[in-house]
């Protein structure tokens, strides 16, 4: 059962629009992550958070921003969407460094036209 | 450079047949290795997680092996079903950072035909 939720599942939006992708988890995990994945390619970490008011950029440079005001909520925002932002965005959370409790959301498929 | 390489890139098998997917990694220091199944348009779902001391782990028809000396892992699927059609991703975690950084392979796209 998924305890991490992403909305919307699919989004088609015009160039220049501001968008926010939502991610919420009910497991009380401190660490949360955003990954970007293009078809047939590996996941790339774009943002992560150790806890409330903690956010860091990941390995892949991204024009998106994130915030962590509440433990359970980790939204990702694009101020001005471009076609190059078209991709799948996956949110994940974990309880710690160990292998247990690393869970992915179902993803948001973003298409910018 | 920490890397995870998977082979084959894609695989087509008939329903009921077995198959084995390969994963080679260079991640160091090694913490654990995970196999995920990702259906098209969905998030990855964990199949197995193995630490340094574990050589094999099963989850139903899925059996993963790990050779930490050669830095190789395999995922064996027995008696394949149509629902096994998906991308199978090998993910290796290091223990060199508090983040527990994950390194992802590109996945093997498995298609099971009736």
CSV table of C-alpha atoms in Angstrom, one decimal:
chain,number,residue,atom,x,y,z
A,1,UNK,CA,0.0,0.0,0.0
A,2,UNK,CA,1.4,3.4,-1.0
A,3,UNK,CA,1.8,5.8,1.9
A,4,UNK,CA,3.3,8.5,-0.3
A,5,UNK,CA,1.0,10.4,-2.6
A,6,UNK,CA,1.7,12.6,-5.6
A,7,UNK,CA,-0.7,14.8,-7.4
A,8,UNK,CA,-1.5,15.3,-10.2
A,9,UNK,CA,-0.7,12.0,-11.9
A,10,UNK,CA,-0.6,13.7,-15.3
A,11,UNK,CA,-0.3,17.4,-16.2
A,12,UNK,CA,-0.2,19.1,-19.6
A,13,UNK,CA,0.5,22.8,-19.3
A,14,UNK,CA,1.5,25.7,-21.5
A,15,UNK,CA,4.9,27.3,-21.6
A,16,UNK,CA,5.5,30.1,-19.1
A,17,UNK,CA,2.9,28.8,-16.6
A,18,UNK,CA,3.8,28.3,-12.9
A,19,UNK,CA,3.1,24.8,-11.6
A,20,UNK,CA,3.4,23.0,-8.3
A,21,UNK,CA,3.7,19.3,-8.0
A,22,UNK,CA,2.4,18.0,-4.7
A,23,UNK,CA,4.0,15.2,-2.6
A,24,UNK,CA,2.7,14.0,0.8
A,25,UNK,CA,3.6,11.1,3.0
A,26,UNK,CA,1.9,9.7,6.0
A,27,UNK,CA,4.8,7.6,7.4
A,28,UNK,CA,6.4,10.4,9.4
A,29,UNK,CA,9.7,10.1,7.4
A,30,UNK,CA,12.2,12.8,8.0
A,31,UNK,CA,13.9,12.5,4.6
A,32,UNK,CA,12.2,13.3,1.3
A,33,UNK,CA,13.4,13.4,-2.2
A,34,UNK,CA,12.5,14.5,-5.7
A,35,UNK,CA,13.8,12.6,-8.8
A,36,UNK,CA,13.4,13.3,-12.5
A,37,UNK,CA,13.2,10.5,-14.9
A,38,UNK,CA,13.1,10.6,-18.7
A,39,UNK,CA,11.9,7.5,-20.7
A,40,UNK,CA,14.4,4.7,-20.7
A,41,UNK,CA,16.8,6.6,-18.5
A,42,UNK,CA,17.8,6.4,-14.8
A,43,UNK,CA,16.4,8.4,-12.0
A,44,UNK,CA,18.3,11.6,-11.2
A,45,UNK,CA,18.1,13.3,-7.8
A,46,UNK,CA,17.1,16.9,-8.1
A,47,UNK,CA,16.1,17.9,-4.6
A,48,UNK,CA,16.2,16.4,-1.1
A,49,UNK,CA,15.3,17.3,2.4
A,50,UNK,CA,16.5,16.1,5.8
A,51,UNK,CA,13.5,17.6,7.7
A,52,UNK,CA,11.4,20.7,8.2
A,53,UNK,CA,13.1,23.8,6.8
A,54,UNK,CA,15.9,21.8,5.3
A,55,UNK,CA,16.2,21.6,1.5
A,56,UNK,CA,19.2,20.8,-0.7
A,57,UNK,CA,19.9,20.5,-4.4
A,58,UNK,CA,20.6,17.1,-5.8
A,59,UNK,CA,23.0,15.8,-8.5
A,60,UNK,CA,21.0,17.0,-11.5
A,61,UNK,CA,20.7,20.8,-11.9
A,62,UNK,CA,17.0,21.8,-12.0
A,63,UNK,CA,15.2,25.1,-12.3
A,64,UNK,CA,12.6,23.9,-9.9
A,65,UNK,CA,12.4,24.8,-6.2
A,66,UNK,CA,11.1,23.0,-3.2
A,67,UNK,CA,9.9,23.8,0.3
A,68,UNK,CA,9.5,21.7,3.5
A,69,UNK,CA,7.3,23.6,5.9
A,70,UNK,CA,5.7,20.4,7.3
A,71,UNK,CA,7.2,17.0,7.7
A,72,UNK,CA,4.7,15.3,5.6
A,73,UNK,CA,4.6,17.7,2.7
A,74,UNK,CA,7.4,18.4,0.1
A,75,UNK,CA,6.0,20.3,-2.9
A,76,UNK,CA,8.1,21.1,-6.0
A,77,UNK,CA,7.5,24.4,-8.0
A,78,UNK,CA,8.4,25.5,-11.4
A,79,UNK,CA,8.0,29.3,-11.7
A,80,UNK,CA,7.9,29.3,-15.5
A,81,UNK,CA,7.4,26.0,-17.3
A,82,UNK,CA,9.3,25.2,-20.5
A,83,UNK,CA,9.2,22.3,-22.9
A,84,UNK,CA,12.6,21.1,-21.6
A,85,UNK,CA,10.9,20.5,-18.2
A,86,UNK,CA,8.8,17.7,-19.8
A,87,UNK,CA,9.6,14.6,-17.8
A,88,UNK,CA,8.4,12.3,-15.1
A,89,UNK,CA,8.9,13.5,-11.5
A,90,UNK,CA,9.0,11.0,-8.7
A,91,UNK,CA,8.8,11.8,-5.0
A,92,UNK,CA,10.3,9.5,-2.4
A,93,UNK,CA,10.7,9.4,1.4
A,94,UNK,CA,12.8,7.4,3.8
A,95,UNK,CA,13.2,6.9,7.6
A,96,UNK,CA,16.9,7.0,7.6
A,97,UNK,CA,20.1,5.8,5.9
A,98,UNK,CA,19.3,2.1,6.2
A,99,UNK,CA,17.6,0.0,3.5
A,100,UNK,CA,14.2,-0.1,5.2
A,101,UNK,CA,11.5,2.4,4.5
A,102,UNK,CA,12.6,3.9,1.2
A,103,UNK,CA,9.3,4.4,-0.7
A,104,UNK,CA,8.4,6.0,-4.0
A,105,UNK,CA,5.3,7.8,-5.0
A,106,UNK,CA,3.5,7.0,-8.3
A,107,UNK,CA,5.0,10.0,-10.0
A,108,UNK,CA,3.7,13.0,-12.0
A,109,UNK,CA,4.0,12.9,-15.7
A,110,UNK,CA,4.5,16.6,-16.8
A,111,UNK,CA,4.2,17.7,-20.4
A,112,UNK,CA,4.9,21.3,-21.2
A,113,UNK,CA,3.6,22.4,-24.6
B,1,UNK,CA,32.9,7.4,-10.3
B,2,UNK,CA,30.0,5.5,-8.8
B,3,UNK,CA,28.1,3.7,-11.4
B,4,UNK,CA,25.4,1.1,-11.9
B,5,UNK,CA,25.2,-0.8,-15.2
B,6,UNK,CA,22.4,-3.2,-16.1
B,7,UNK,CA,22.1,-5.7,-18.9
B,8,UNK,CA,20.4,-6.5,-21.1
B,9,UNK,CA,18.8,-3.2,-21.9
B,10,UNK,CA,15.6,-5.0,-23.0
B,11,UNK,CA,14.4,-8.5,-23.0
B,12,UNK,CA,11.4,-10.3,-24.5
B,13,UNK,CA,10.4,-13.7,-23.1
B,14,UNK,CA,7.4,-16.0,-23.4
B,15,UNK,CA,5.0,-16.4,-20.5
B,16,UNK,CA,6.1,-19.2,-18.2
B,17,UNK,CA,9.8,-19.0,-19.0
B,18,UNK,CA,12.5,-17.9,-16.6
B,19,UNK,CA,14.9,-15.1,-17.1
B,20,UNK,CA,17.9,-13.5,-15.4
B,21,UNK,CA,18.8,-9.8,-15.3
B,22,UNK,CA,22.3,-8.5,-14.5
B,23,UNK,CA,23.6,-5.6,-12.5
B,24,UNK,CA,27.2,-4.5,-12.2
B,25,UNK,CA,28.2,-1.6,-9.9
B,26,UNK,CA,31.2,0.4,-8.9
B,27,UNK,CA,29.7,2.1,-5.9
B,28,UNK,CA,32.0,2.3,-2.9
B,29,UNK,CA,31.7,2.1,0.0
B,30,UNK,CA,28.9,-0.2,-0.5
B,31,UNK,CA,25.9,-0.2,1.8
B,32,UNK,CA,23.1,-2.2,0.1
B,33,UNK,CA,21.6,-3.2,-3.2
B,34,UNK,CA,18.0,-3.1,-4.1
B,35,UNK,CA,16.0,-4.3,-7.1
B,36,UNK,CA,12.9,-2.3,-8.0
B,37,UNK,CA,10.0,-3.1,-10.4
B,38,UNK,CA,8.6,-0.1,-12.2
B,39,UNK,CA,5.5,-0.3,-14.3
B,40,UNK,CA,5.1,2.2,-17.1
B,41,UNK,CA,4.1,5.6,-15.7
B,42,UNK,CA,4.3,4.5,-12.1
B,43,UNK,CA,6.8,4.8,-9.3
B,44,UNK,CA,9.4,2.0,-8.6
B,45,UNK,CA,8.3,-0.7,-6.1
B,46,UNK,CA,10.9,-2.5,-4.0
B,47,UNK,CA,11.4,-6.2,-4.7
B,48,UNK,CA,14.4,-7.1,-2.7
B,49,UNK,CA,17.1,-5.4,-0.5
B,50,UNK,CA,20.4,-7.0,0.2
B,51,UNK,CA,23.2,-5.8,2.4
B,52,UNK,CA,26.9,-6.7,2.2
B,53,UNK,CA,26.6,-10.0,4.1
B,54,UNK,CA,23.6,-11.4,2.1
B,55,UNK,CA,24.2,-13.5,-1.0
B,56,UNK,CA,20.6,-14.3,-2.0
B,57,UNK,CA,17.2,-13.1,-1.2
B,58,UNK,CA,13.8,-14.2,-2.5
B,59,UNK,CA,10.4,-12.5,-2.9
B,60,UNK,CA,8.0,-15.0,-4.4
B,61,UNK,CA,9.1,-15.7,-8.0
B,62,UNK,CA,11.9,-13.2,-7.7
B,63,UNK,CA,15.3,-14.2,-6.5
B,64,UNK,CA,18.2,-11.8,-6.2
B,65,UNK,CA,21.8,-12.7,-5.7
B,66,UNK,CA,24.7,-10.5,-4.7
B,67,UNK,CA,28.5,-11.1,-5.1
B,68,UNK,CA,30.0,-8.2,-3.2
B,69,UNK,CA,33.5,-9.3,-4.2
B,70,UNK,CA,32.9,-9.0,-7.9
B,71,UNK,CA,30.3,-6.2,-7.4
B,72,UNK,CA,27.7,-8.1,-9.3
B,73,UNK,CA,24.0,-8.8,-8.7
B,74,UNK,CA,21.4,-10.7,-10.6
B,75,UNK,CA,17.6,-10.9,-10.5
B,76,UNK,CA,16.1,-14.2,-11.5
B,77,UNK,CA,12.4,-14.4,-12.4
B,78,UNK,CA,10.8,-17.8,-12.4
B,79,UNK,CA,7.7,-18.9,-14.4
B,80,UNK,CA,7.2,-15.4,-15.8
B,81,UNK,CA,3.7,-13.9,-16.0
B,82,UNK,CA,2.3,-11.2,-18.2
B,83,UNK,CA,2.2,-8.9,-15.2
B,84,UNK,CA,6.0,-9.1,-14.9
B,85,UNK,CA,6.2,-6.9,-18.0
B,86,UNK,CA,7.9,-3.8,-16.5
B,87,UNK,CA,11.3,-2.1,-16.1
B,88,UNK,CA,13.5,-3.7,-13.4
B,89,UNK,CA,15.9,-1.2,-11.8
B,90,UNK,CA,19.0,-2.0,-9.8
B,91,UNK,CA,19.8,0.6,-7.2
B,92,UNK,CA,22.9,0.7,-5.0
B,93,UNK,CA,23.3,2.7,-1.9
B,94,UNK,CA,26.6,3.9,-0.5
B,95,UNK,CA,27.4,4.5,3.2
B,96,UNK,CA,29.8,7.3,2.7
B,97,UNK,CA,27.2,10.1,3.4
B,98,UNK,CA,24.4,10.7,5.8
B,99,UNK,CA,22.1,10.9,2.9
B,100,UNK,CA,22.6,7.3,2.0
B,101,UNK,CA,22.9,8.3,-1.6
B,102,UNK,CA,21.2,6.0,-4.1
B,103,UNK,CA,22.8,5.2,-7.5
B,104,UNK,CA,20.3,4.0,-10.1
B,105,UNK,CA,20.8,1.8,-13.2
B,106,UNK,CA,18.9,2.6,-16.3
B,107,UNK,CA,16.8,-0.6,-15.9
B,108,UNK,CA,16.1,-3.6,-18.0
B,109,UNK,CA,12.8,-3.4,-19.9
B,110,UNK,CA,11.2,-6.8,-19.7
B,111,UNK,CA,8.3,-7.8,-21.9
B,112,UNK,CA,6.4,-11.1,-21.4
B,113,UNK,CA,4.5,-12.3,-24.3
B,114,UNK,CA,1.6,-14.8,-24.1
